[in-house]
Amino acid sequence: MPHSIQQAQPPLEYIPQHFNLAVYHITKWALPVLMRFRTRPWLPAGIAEVETVNVERLVNLYQQFQAGKIRFLMAFRHPEVDDPLCMMYLLSQAVPKVARQRGILLQYPTHSHFIYDRGMTLWAGDWLGWFFSRLGGFPIHRGKRLDKVGMRTARDVFANGQLPISVAPEGATNGHSEIVSPLEPGVAHMGFWCVEDLLKANRTEEVFIVPICNQYRYINPSWAKLDWLLGKLEADCGLSVQQVGESNLVEREKVFYERLFRLGQHILSQMEQFYARFYHQSTPVTTQIDSSASRNQVLEARLQTVLDNSLQAAEQFFGLESQGTIIERCRRLESASWDDIHRKDLPNLHALSPMERGLADWIAEEASLRILHMRLVESFVAVTGTYVQQKPTFERFAETSLILFDVIARIKGEKNPARPRLGWRKSRLTVGEPISVTERWSAYQTSRQGARRAVNDMTQDLQMALEKMIC
């Protein structure tokens, strides 16, 4: 059975940032170990190497920031949960090294404040909130229409903090090193707010947003480990386990692709039947597709229909309309579930009568189960029917297989399952050309329509900058 919360919880308290230099020192010292053994201490198969590109751009920005000439925000790609570790390596190791090589003296530490999702502490534990706070992080409630405390903190830190700020504009991981999810407009808004706050204070700093792309590669791709993972997924789905056997590279890729495609078809069929029978959702997608469509196009259309059905199953429970993009719908659902589980209207749960507490627990458990539909959709948010077919590299096979592993683990009811490790990886961090927000201020302040257009243009330019750095 999927994991559920069985009791109503108190409201989620805001966790203010309290940067602590000692905690930063310890984390920086332990960083190489954390990158290699983050989730499974007994299995050395994490990040063994980090390559950095255009670090001198950050060196120059830090030099100007520390001289009081600029403010800047680092907007980094967030494909995997390991990205924050890679970002810390970039700032704490690569930036000081390049600065020394160029004879530039930077103040210590070269670090940043950062924003994280408040929900992370729900699955990782309260210790994570304490730890992030001491590293200079502060939370935002994803999906909340107006997180006043979080946004007020972000705005103040950007304009007045002793350190720059880092944000993942995609909002969540998508499991794909070579696909940038649609960016949320929050980063652009923050940039313009910072310009506005500086002008009100008669300050002259220029404001920049710096795109940073993170991409992963396997150092020594292990097709044998991938074969094992696909076999495990086939067994979990009740399919016969296929063997690759001895073959050349082209034939091997073809065999792996057919296995992956068969898994995708089987999972979709199971989910279609599940939603049709138990949630009364019809899936007539195959009758609406042109007969000339390829099997990949059919698969992708079926996937989108299942994702829509899954979100509707949750939206109907929470009384939400099915409007907006998949990501927007996911955020609204997450916020609605938190409202039912973490009861702001019941600040003292212990003061409730047994009956009142029973009803609160009842709705909390129902909400925690219904939101699992959204969690499944989150896993598939960037999946397409052609990602592997277009470029059948080991990395793309591995990424897609691990996404299927996450989905099946969720359905099986495993809580925070440790992903299989398929070998040592290399992270490639590329620092893009800084985008001046100050130069766009005149367009932003013209009117409400002009502000919306400026935010959209900034978001699109940032999206394109991140996409261009993928190689």
CSV table of C-alpha atoms in Angstrom, one decimal:
chain,number,residue,atom,x,y,z
A,1,MET,CA,0.0,0.0,0.0
A,2,PRO,CA,1.3,3.5,-0.7
A,3,HIS,CA,2.7,5.4,2.3
A,4,SER,CA,0.2,7.7,3.9
A,5,ILE,CA,0.1,10.2,6.8
A,6,GLN,CA,-2.4,8.9,9.3
A,7,GLN,CA,-2.8,11.9,11.6
A,8,ALA,CA,-3.3,15.6,11.2
A,9,GLN,CA,-0.2,17.6,11.6
A,10,PRO,CA,0.4,21.1,13.1
A,11,PRO,CA,1.0,24.0,10.7
A,12,LEU,CA,4.4,24.1,9.0
A,13,GLU,CA,6.5,26.8,10.7
A,14,TYR,CA,8.7,29.1,8.7
A,15,ILE,CA,12.4,28.3,9.1
A,16,PRO,CA,14.5,31.5,9.0
A,17,GLN,CA,18.0,31.4,7.7
A,18,HIS,CA,20.9,31.6,10.3
A,19,PHE,CA,24.1,31.3,8.3
A,20,ASN,CA,26.7,29.7,10.5
A,21,LEU,CA,30.3,29.7,9.5
A,22,ALA,CA,31.2,26.6,11.5
A,23,VAL,CA,28.5,24.6,9.8
A,24,TYR,CA,29.7,25.9,6.4
A,25,HIS,CA,33.3,24.9,7.3
A,26,ILE,CA,32.3,21.3,8.2
A,27,THR,CA,30.1,20.9,5.1
A,28,LYS,CA,32.9,22.3,2.8
A,29,TRP,CA,35.4,19.8,4.4
A,30,ALA,CA,32.9,16.9,4.1
A,31,LEU,CA,31.8,17.8,0.5
A,32,PRO,CA,34.0,15.3,-1.4
A,33,VAL,CA,32.6,12.5,0.8
A,34,LEU,CA,29.1,13.7,0.5
A,35,MET,CA,29.3,13.9,-3.3
A,36,ARG,CA,30.5,10.3,-3.6
A,37,PHE,CA,28.4,8.6,-0.9
A,38,ARG,CA,25.4,10.9,-0.4
A,39,THR,CA,22.6,8.4,0.0
A,40,ARG,CA,24.2,5.0,0.2
A,41,PRO,CA,27.4,5.0,2.4
A,42,TRP,CA,28.3,1.4,1.5
A,43,LEU,CA,28.0,1.9,-2.3
A,44,PRO,CA,30.7,4.2,-3.9
A,45,ALA,CA,28.8,5.3,-7.0
A,46,GLY,CA,28.1,9.0,-6.7
A,47,ILE,CA,29.8,12.0,-8.3
A,48,ALA,CA,33.5,11.3,-8.8
A,49,GLU,CA,34.5,14.3,-10.9
A,50,VAL,CA,33.3,17.9,-11.5
A,51,GLU,CA,34.2,19.9,-14.6
A,52,THR,CA,33.6,23.7,-14.5
A,53,VAL,CA,33.3,26.0,-17.5
A,54,ASN,CA,33.5,29.8,-17.5
A,55,VAL,CA,34.2,30.1,-13.8
A,56,GLU,CA,35.9,33.4,-14.4
A,57,ARG,CA,32.5,35.0,-14.9
A,58,LEU,CA,31.6,34.1,-11.4
A,59,VAL,CA,34.9,35.3,-10.1
A,60,ASN,CA,34.3,38.7,-11.6
A,61,LEU,CA,30.8,38.9,-10.3
A,62,TYR,CA,31.9,38.0,-6.8
A,63,GLN,CA,34.6,40.7,-7.0
A,64,GLN,CA,32.1,43.3,-8.0
A,65,PHE,CA,29.5,42.1,-5.5
A,66,GLN,CA,32.0,42.3,-2.6
A,67,ALA,CA,32.9,45.8,-3.8
A,68,GLY,CA,29.3,46.9,-3.5
A,69,LYS,CA,28.9,47.5,-7.3
A,70,ILE,CA,26.3,44.7,-8.2
A,71,ARG,CA,23.8,42.3,-6.8
A,72,PHE,CA,23.3,38.9,-8.5
A,73,LEU,CA,21.2,35.8,-8.5
A,74,MET,CA,22.5,32.4,-9.7
A,75,ALA,CA,19.7,30.5,-11.6
A,76,PHE,CA,20.9,26.9,-11.8
A,77,ARG,CA,19.6,23.9,-13.6
A,78,HIS,CA,18.1,21.3,-11.3
A,79,PRO,CA,17.9,17.9,-13.0
A,80,GLU,CA,18.9,15.8,-9.9
A,81,VAL,CA,19.0,16.0,-6.1
A,82,ASP,CA,22.8,16.1,-6.2
A,83,ASP,CA,22.8,19.6,-7.8
A,84,PRO,CA,23.1,21.6,-4.6
A,85,LEU,CA,26.3,19.6,-3.8
A,86,CYS,CA,27.7,20.5,-7.2
A,87,MET,CA,26.8,24.1,-6.8
A,88,MET,CA,28.6,24.2,-3.5
A,89,TYR,CA,31.6,22.7,-5.1
A,90,LEU,CA,31.5,25.4,-7.8
A,91,LEU,CA,31.3,28.2,-5.3
A,92,SER,CA,33.6,26.9,-2.5
A,93,GLN,CA,36.2,25.2,-4.6
A,94,ALA,CA,36.3,26.3,-8.3
A,95,VAL,CA,35.6,30.0,-7.8
A,96,PRO,CA,38.4,30.5,-5.2
A,97,LYS,CA,40.8,28.4,-7.3
A,98,VAL,CA,40.3,30.5,-10.4
A,99,ALA,CA,40.4,33.7,-8.4
A,100,ARG,CA,43.9,32.7,-7.0
A,101,GLN,CA,45.1,31.9,-10.5
A,102,ARG,CA,44.0,35.4,-11.7
A,103,GLY,CA,45.5,37.1,-8.7
A,104,ILE,CA,42.1,38.3,-7.5
A,105,LEU,CA,41.5,38.4,-3.7
A,106,LEU,CA,38.0,37.5,-2.7
A,107,GLN,CA,36.5,37.7,0.7
A,108,TYR,CA,35.7,34.4,2.5
A,109,PRO,CA,33.4,32.6,2.0
A,110,THR,CA,32.4,32.5,-1.6
A,111,HIS,CA,29.0,31.1,-0.8
A,112,SER,CA,25.4,32.0,-1.5
A,113,HIS,CA,22.0,32.1,0.2
A,114,PHE,CA,19.5,29.7,-1.4
A,115,ILE,CA,15.9,28.8,-1.6
A,116,TYR,CA,14.5,25.3,-1.0
A,117,ASP,CA,11.1,23.8,-1.0
A,118,ARG,CA,9.6,23.7,2.5
A,119,GLY,CA,8.2,20.2,1.7
A,120,MET,CA,11.7,18.7,1.7
A,121,THR,CA,11.8,18.6,5.4
A,122,LEU,CA,8.6,16.5,5.4
A,123,TRP,CA,10.3,13.5,3.7
A,124,ALA,CA,13.9,14.1,4.9
A,125,GLY,CA,13.2,15.1,8.5
A,126,ASP,CA,13.5,18.2,10.6
A,127,TRP,CA,17.2,18.0,10.7
A,128,LEU,CA,17.4,19.1,7.1
A,129,GLY,CA,15.6,22.4,7.9
A,130,TRP,CA,18.2,23.1,10.7
A,131,PHE,CA,21.1,22.2,8.4
A,132,PHE,CA,19.8,24.3,5.4
A,133,SER,CA,19.2,27.2,7.8
A,134,ARG,CA,22.8,27.2,9.0
A,135,LEU,CA,24.0,27.0,5.4
A,136,GLY,CA,22.1,30.2,4.6
A,137,GLY,CA,19.0,28.6,3.1
A,138,PHE,CA,15.4,29.6,3.6
A,139,PRO,CA,12.1,27.8,2.4
A,140,ILE,CA,9.4,28.7,0.0
A,141,HIS,CA,6.0,27.0,-0.1
A,142,ARG,CA,5.6,25.7,-3.6
A,143,GLY,CA,2.2,26.2,-5.1
A,144,LYS,CA,1.1,28.7,-2.4
A,145,ARG,CA,-0.5,31.7,-4.1
A,146,LEU,CA,1.2,34.1,-1.8
A,147,ASP,CA,3.9,32.9,0.6
A,148,LYS,CA,4.4,36.3,2.2
A,149,VAL,CA,7.1,35.4,4.6
A,150,GLY,CA,9.1,33.4,2.1
A,151,MET,CA,8.9,36.0,-0.6
A,152,ARG,CA,9.6,38.9,1.8
A,153,THR,CA,12.7,37.0,2.9
A,154,ALA,CA,13.8,36.3,-0.6
A,155,ARG,CA,13.3,39.9,-1.6
A,156,ASP,CA,15.3,41.2,1.4
A,157,VAL,CA,18.2,38.8,1.0
A,158,PHE,CA,18.5,39.5,-2.7
A,159,ALA,CA,18.8,43.3,-2.1
A,160,ASN,CA,20.6,43.3,1.2
A,161,GLY,CA,22.2,40.0,2.0
A,162,GLN,CA,25.9,39.6,2.6
A,163,LEU,CA,26.0,36.9,0.0
A,164,PRO,CA,24.4,36.4,-3.4
A,165,ILE,CA,21.4,34.1,-3.8
A,166,SER,CA,20.9,30.8,-5.7
A,167,VAL,CA,17.6,29.6,-7.1
A,168,ALA,CA,16.5,26.7,-9.2
A,169,PRO,CA,14.0,28.3,-11.7
A,170,GLU,CA,12.6,25.0,-12.8
A,171,GLY,CA,11.1,24.6,-9.3
A,172,ALA,CA,11.8,20.8,-9.1
A,173,THR,CA,14.0,18.1,-10.5
A,174,ASN,CA,13.0,16.4,-13.8
A,175,GLY,CA,15.6,13.6,-13.9
A,176,HIS,CA,16.8,14.7,-17.4
A,177,SER,CA,20.2,16.3,-17.9
A,178,GLU,CA,19.4,17.3,-21.5
A,179,ILE,CA,15.8,18.7,-21.0
A,180,VAL,CA,15.1,22.0,-19.3
A,181,SER,CA,11.6,22.1,-17.8
A,182,PRO,CA,9.5,25.2,-18.4
A,183,LEU,CA,10.9,27.8,-16.0
A,184,GLU,CA,8.7,29.4,-13.3
A,185,PRO,CA,8.6,33.3,-13.4
A,186,GLY,CA,9.7,33.7,-9.8
A,187,VAL,CA,13.3,34.4,-10.7
A,188,ALA,CA,12.4,37.2,-13.1
A,189,HIS,CA,10.1,38.7,-10.6
A,190,MET,CA,12.8,38.7,-7.9
A,191,GLY,CA,15.2,40.4,-10.3
A,192,PHE,CA,12.9,43.3,-10.9
A,193,TRP,CA,11.9,43.6,-7.3
A,194,CYS,CA,15.6,43.9,-6.4
A,195,VAL,CA,16.0,46.7,-8.9
A,196,GLU,CA,13.0,48.4,-7.5
A,197,ASP,CA,14.2,48.1,-3.9
A,198,LEU,CA,17.7,49.4,-4.8
A,199,LEU,CA,16.2,52.5,-6.5
A,200,LYS,CA,14.0,53.2,-3.5
A,201,ALA,CA,17.0,53.2,-1.3
A,202,ASN,CA,19.0,55.4,-3.7
A,203,ARG,CA,21.5,52.7,-4.4
A,204,THR,CA,23.3,52.3,-7.7
A,205,GLU,CA,24.2,48.5,-7.8
A,206,GLU,CA,23.4,46.8,-11.1
A,207,VAL,CA,21.3,43.6,-10.8
A,208,PHE,CA,22.2,40.4,-12.8
A,209,ILE,CA,20.8,37.0,-13.2
A,210,VAL,CA,23.4,34.3,-14.0
A,211,PRO,CA,22.3,31.1,-15.7
A,212,ILE,CA,24.2,28.0,-14.6
A,213,CYS,CA,23.8,24.7,-16.4
A,214,ASN,CA,24.5,21.4,-14.6
A,215,GLN,CA,24.8,18.2,-16.7
A,216,TYR,CA,25.8,14.7,-15.7
A,217,ARG,CA,27.7,12.0,-17.6
A,218,TYR,CA,28.6,8.4,-16.6
A,219,ILE,CA,32.4,8.1,-16.5
A,220,ASN,CA,32.4,4.3,-17.4
A,221,PRO,CA,28.9,3.4,-18.5
A,222,SER,CA,27.9,0.0,-17.2
A,223,TRP,CA,25.4,-1.6,-19.5
A,224,ALA,CA,25.5,-4.7,-17.2
A,225,LYS,CA,24.1,-2.6,-14.3
A,226,LEU,CA,21.5,-1.1,-16.7
A,227,ASP,CA,20.5,-4.6,-17.8
A,228,TRP,CA,20.1,-5.6,-14.1
A,229,LEU,CA,17.9,-2.5,-13.5
A,230,LEU,CA,15.7,-3.2,-16.5
A,231,GLY,CA,15.4,-6.8,-15.4
A,232,LYS,CA,14.3,-5.7,-11.9
A,233,LEU,CA,11.6,-3.4,-13.4
A,234,GLU,CA,10.4,-6.1,-15.7
A,235,ALA,CA,10.1,-8.5,-12.7
A,236,ASP,CA,8.2,-5.8,-10.7
A,237,CYS,CA,5.8,-5.4,-13.5
A,238,GLY,CA,5.2,-9.1,-14.0
A,239,LEU,CA,6.9,-9.2,-17.3
A,240,SER,CA,9.4,-11.8,-18.5
A,241,VAL,CA,12.9,-10.7,-17.8
A,242,GLN,CA,14.8,-10.3,-21.1
A,243,GLN,CA,18.5,-11.0,-21.5
A,244,VAL,CA,20.7,-8.8,-23.7
A,245,GLY,CA,23.3,-11.4,-24.5
A,246,GLU,CA,26.5,-10.7,-26.5
A,247,SER,CA,26.0,-8.3,-29.3
A,248,ASN,CA,27.6,-5.2,-30.8
A,249,LEU,CA,26.8,-1.7,-29.7
A,250,VAL,CA,24.1,-1.0,-32.2
A,251,GLU,CA,22.2,-4.2,-31.5
A,252,ARG,CA,22.6,-3.7,-27.8
A,253,GLU,CA,21.1,-0.2,-27.9
A,254,LYS,CA,18.2,-1.6,-30.0
A,255,VAL,CA,17.5,-4.4,-27.5
A,256,PHE,CA,17.6,-2.0,-24.5
A,257,TYR,CA,15.3,0.4,-26.3
A,258,GLU,CA,12.7,-2.3,-27.0
A,259,ARG,CA,12.8,-3.4,-23.4
A,260,LEU,CA,12.4,0.2,-22.2
A,261,PHE,CA,9.5,0.7,-24.7
A,262,ARG,CA,7.8,-2.5,-23.6
A,263,LEU,CA,8.0,-1.4,-20.0
A,264,GLY,CA,6.5,2.0,-20.8
A,265,GLN,CA,3.6,0.4,-22.7
A,266,HIS,CA,2.9,-2.0,-19.9
A,267,ILE,CA,3.0,0.7,-17.2
A,268,LEU,CA,0.7,2.9,-19.2
A,269,SER,CA,-1.8,0.0,-19.8
A,270,GLN,CA,-1.9,-0.8,-16.1
A,271,MET,CA,-2.5,2.9,-15.2
A,272,GLU,CA,-5.1,3.3,-17.9
A,273,GLN,CA,-7.0,0.3,-16.5
A,274,PHE,CA,-6.6,1.6,-13.0
A,275,TYR,CA,-8.0,5.0,-13.6
A,276,ALA,CA,-10.8,3.7,-15.9
A,277,ARG,CA,-12.0,1.1,-13.3
A,278,PHE,CA,-11.5,2.8,-10.0
A,279,TYR,CA,-11.7,6.5,-10.9
A,280,HIS,CA,-14.1,6.2,-13.8
A,281,GLN,CA,-11.8,8.0,-16.2
A,282,SER,CA,-12.0,7.1,-19.9
A,283,THR,CA,-8.9,6.9,-22.0
A,284,PRO,CA,-10.0,7.1,-25.7
A,285,VAL,CA,-6.7,8.6,-26.8
A,286,THR,CA,-5.9,5.8,-29.3
A,287,THR,CA,-9.0,6.6,-31.4
A,288,GLN,CA,-8.1,10.3,-31.6
A,289,ILE,CA,-4.6,9.9,-33.0
A,290,ASP,CA,-3.9,10.0,-36.7
A,291,SER,CA,-3.4,6.6,-38.2
A,292,SER,CA,0.0,7.7,-39.6
A,293,ALA,CA,1.3,8.5,-36.1
A,294,SER,CA,4.4,6.6,-35.0
A,295,ARG,CA,4.2,4.3,-32.0
A,296,ASN,CA,6.3,6.8,-30.1
A,297,GLN,CA,3.7,9.5,-30.8
A,298,VAL,CA,1.0,7.2,-29.7
A,299,LEU,CA,2.9,6.3,-26.5
A,300,GLU,CA,3.4,10.0,-25.7
A,301,ALA,CA,-0.2,10.9,-26.3
A,302,ARG,CA,-1.3,8.0,-24.0
A,303,LEU,CA,1.1,9.2,-21.4
A,304,GLN,CA,-0.3,12.8,-21.4
A,305,THR,CA,-3.8,11.4,-21.1
A,306,VAL,CA,-2.8,9.3,-18.1
A,307,LEU,CA,-1.1,12.2,-16.5
A,308,ASP,CA,-4.2,14.3,-16.9
A,309,ASN,CA,-6.4,11.6,-15.5
A,310,SER,CA,-4.1,11.2,-12.5
A,311,LEU,CA,-4.2,14.9,-11.8
A,312,GLN,CA,-8.0,14.9,-12.2
A,313,ALA,CA,-8.3,12.1,-9.6
A,314,ALA,CA,-6.6,14.4,-7.1
A,315,GLU,CA,-8.3,17.7,-8.2
A,316,GLN,CA,-11.8,16.2,-7.9
A,317,PHE,CA,-11.0,15.3,-4.3
A,318,PHE,CA,-9.6,18.8,-3.4
A,319,GLY,CA,-12.3,20.6,-5.4
A,320,LEU,CA,-9.8,22.2,-7.8
A,321,GLU,CA,-10.4,23.0,-11.5
A,322,SER,CA,-8.2,21.4,-14.1
A,323,GLN,CA,-6.6,24.6,-15.4
A,324,GLY,CA,-3.0,25.6,-16.3
A,325,THR,CA,0.1,23.6,-17.2
A,326,ILE,CA,0.9,20.2,-15.6
A,327,ILE,CA,3.4,21.9,-13.3
A,328,GLU,CA,0.9,24.6,-12.2
A,329,ARG,CA,-1.7,22.0,-11.5
A,330,CYS,CA,0.9,20.0,-9.4
A,331,ARG,CA,1.7,23.0,-7.4
A,332,ARG,CA,-1.9,23.8,-6.6
A,333,LEU,CA,-2.5,20.2,-5.5
A,334,GLU,CA,0.5,20.2,-3.3
A,335,SER,CA,-0.6,23.4,-1.6
A,336,ALA,CA,-4.2,22.0,-1.1
A,337,SER,CA,-2.9,18.8,0.4
A,338,TRP,CA,-0.8,20.7,2.9
A,339,ASP,CA,-3.8,22.7,3.9
A,340,ASP,CA,-5.7,19.5,4.8
A,341,ILE,CA,-2.7,17.8,6.5
A,342,HIS,CA,-1.0,20.7,8.3
A,343,ARG,CA,-4.0,22.4,9.8
A,344,LYS,CA,-3.5,26.1,10.2
A,345,ASP,CA,-7.1,26.4,11.3
A,346,LEU,CA,-6.4,23.9,14.2
A,347,PRO,CA,-3.2,25.3,15.8
A,348,ASN,CA,-3.7,23.2,18.9
A,349,LEU,CA,-4.5,19.7,17.9
A,350,HIS,CA,-4.3,18.4,21.5
A,351,ALA,CA,-7.2,20.7,22.5
A,352,LEU,CA,-9.6,18.9,20.1
A,353,SER,CA,-12.2,16.5,21.3
A,354,PRO,CA,-11.7,12.8,20.4
A,355,MET,CA,-14.3,13.1,17.6
A,356,GLU,CA,-12.8,16.3,16.2
A,357,ARG,CA,-9.4,14.8,16.2
A,358,GLY,CA,-10.7,11.7,14.5
A,359,LEU,CA,-12.2,13.7,11.7
A,360,ALA,CA,-9.0,15.8,11.3
A,361,ASP,CA,-6.9,12.6,11.1
A,362,TRP,CA,-9.4,11.1,8.6
A,363,ILE,CA,-9.1,14.0,6.2
A,364,ALA,CA,-5.3,14.2,6.6
A,365,GLU,CA,-4.9,10.5,5.7
A,366,GLU,CA,-7.3,10.9,2.7
A,367,ALA,CA,-5.4,14.0,1.5
A,368,SER,CA,-2.0,12.2,1.8
A,369,LEU,CA,-3.2,9.3,-0.3
A,370,ARG,CA,-4.8,11.5,-3.0
A,371,ILE,CA,-1.7,13.6,-3.4
A,372,LEU,CA,0.2,10.5,-4.4
A,373,HIS,CA,-1.6,10.9,-7.8
A,374,MET,CA,0.3,14.2,-8.2
A,375,ARG,CA,3.6,12.6,-7.1
A,376,LEU,CA,3.3,10.1,-9.9
A,377,VAL,CA,2.8,12.9,-12.4
A,378,GLU,CA,5.8,14.8,-11.0
A,379,SER,CA,8.0,11.8,-11.8
A,380,PHE,CA,6.8,11.9,-15.5
A,381,VAL,CA,6.7,15.7,-15.9
A,382,ALA,CA,9.6,15.8,-18.5
A,383,VAL,CA,9.2,12.4,-20.0
A,384,THR,CA,8.6,12.2,-23.8
A,385,GLY,CA,8.1,9.4,-26.2
A,386,THR,CA,11.3,10.3,-28.2
A,387,TYR,CA,13.9,11.3,-25.7
A,388,VAL,CA,15.8,8.0,-25.8
A,389,GLN,CA,15.0,7.3,-29.5
A,390,GLN,CA,16.5,10.6,-30.7
A,391,LYS,CA,19.8,10.0,-28.9
A,392,PRO,CA,20.2,6.5,-27.5
A,393,THR,CA,23.0,7.2,-25.1
A,394,PHE,CA,23.7,5.4,-21.9
A,395,GLU,CA,22.8,8.5,-20.0
A,396,ARG,CA,19.3,8.8,-21.5
A,397,PHE,CA,18.6,5.1,-21.0
A,398,ALA,CA,19.7,5.4,-17.4
A,399,GLU,CA,17.7,8.6,-16.7
A,400,THR,CA,14.5,7.1,-18.1
A,401,SER,CA,15.0,3.8,-16.4
A,402,LEU,CA,15.5,5.5,-13.1
A,403,ILE,CA,12.3,7.5,-13.5
A,404,LEU,CA,10.4,4.3,-14.1
A,405,PHE,CA,12.1,2.9,-11.0
A,406,ASP,CA,10.8,5.9,-9.0
A,407,VAL,CA,7.3,5.4,-10.3
A,408,ILE,CA,7.1,1.7,-9.6
A,409,ALA,CA,8.7,2.2,-6.1
A,410,ARG,CA,5.9,4.8,-5.3
A,411,ILE,CA,3.2,2.4,-6.4
A,412,LYS,CA,4.7,-0.4,-4.4
A,413,GLY,CA,4.6,1.9,-1.3
A,414,GLU,CA,8.3,2.3,-0.7
A,415,LYS,CA,9.1,5.5,1.2
A,416,ASN,CA,12.1,7.3,0.0
A,417,PRO,CA,13.6,4.4,-1.9
A,418,ALA,CA,17.4,4.6,-2.6
A,419,ARG,CA,17.9,4.7,-6.3
A,420,PRO,CA,20.1,2.1,-7.8
A,421,ARG,CA,23.6,3.4,-8.6
A,422,LEU,CA,24.7,2.7,-12.2
A,423,GLY,CA,28.3,3.9,-11.9
A,424,TRP,CA,30.4,6.9,-11.1
A,425,ARG,CA,29.2,10.2,-12.6
A,426,LYS,CA,30.8,13.4,-13.8
A,427,SER,CA,29.1,16.7,-13.3
A,428,ARG,CA,29.7,19.5,-15.8
A,429,LEU,CA,28.8,23.0,-14.5
A,430,THR,CA,28.7,25.8,-17.1
A,431,VAL,CA,28.4,29.4,-16.1
A,432,GLY,CA,26.4,31.4,-18.7
A,433,GLU,CA,26.6,35.1,-19.7
A,434,PRO,CA,25.1,37.3,-16.9
A,435,ILE,CA,21.7,38.8,-17.9
A,436,SER,CA,21.3,42.4,-16.7
A,437,VAL,CA,17.9,43.0,-15.1
A,438,THR,CA,18.7,46.7,-14.6
A,439,GLU,CA,18.8,47.2,-18.4
A,440,ARG,CA,15.3,45.9,-18.6
A,441,TRP,CA,13.9,48.0,-15.9
A,442,SER,CA,12.5,50.8,-18.2
A,443,ALA,CA,10.4,48.2,-20.0
A,444,TYR,CA,9.2,46.7,-16.7
A,445,GLN,CA,8.0,49.9,-15.1
A,446,THR,CA,6.0,51.3,-18.1
A,447,SER,CA,2.7,49.6,-17.1
A,448,ARG,CA,1.2,46.4,-15.7
A,449,GLN,CA,1.1,44.9,-19.1
A,450,GLY,CA,4.7,46.0,-19.7
A,451,ALA,CA,5.8,44.4,-16.4
A,452,ARG,CA,4.2,41.1,-17.4
A,453,ARG,CA,5.9,41.2,-20.8
A,454,ALA,CA,9.2,42.0,-19.2
A,455,VAL,CA,8.9,39.1,-16.8
A,456,ASN,CA,7.9,36.7,-19.6
A,457,ASP,CA,10.8,37.9,-21.8
A,458,MET,CA,13.3,37.5,-19.0
A,459,THR,CA,12.0,34.0,-18.2
A,460,GLN,CA,12.2,33.0,-21.9
A,461,ASP,CA,15.7,34.4,-22.3
A,462,LEU,CA,16.8,32.5,-19.2
A,463,GLN,CA,15.2,29.4,-20.6
A,464,MET,CA,17.1,29.7,-23.9
A,465,ALA,CA,20.4,30.5,-22.1
A,466,LEU,CA,20.1,27.3,-20.1
A,467,GLU,CA,19.1,25.2,-23.1
A,468,LYS,CA,22.0,26.5,-25.2
A,469,MET,CA,24.6,25.3,-22.6
A,470,ILE,CA,23.4,21.7,-22.8
A,471,CYS,CA,25.9,19.7,-24.8
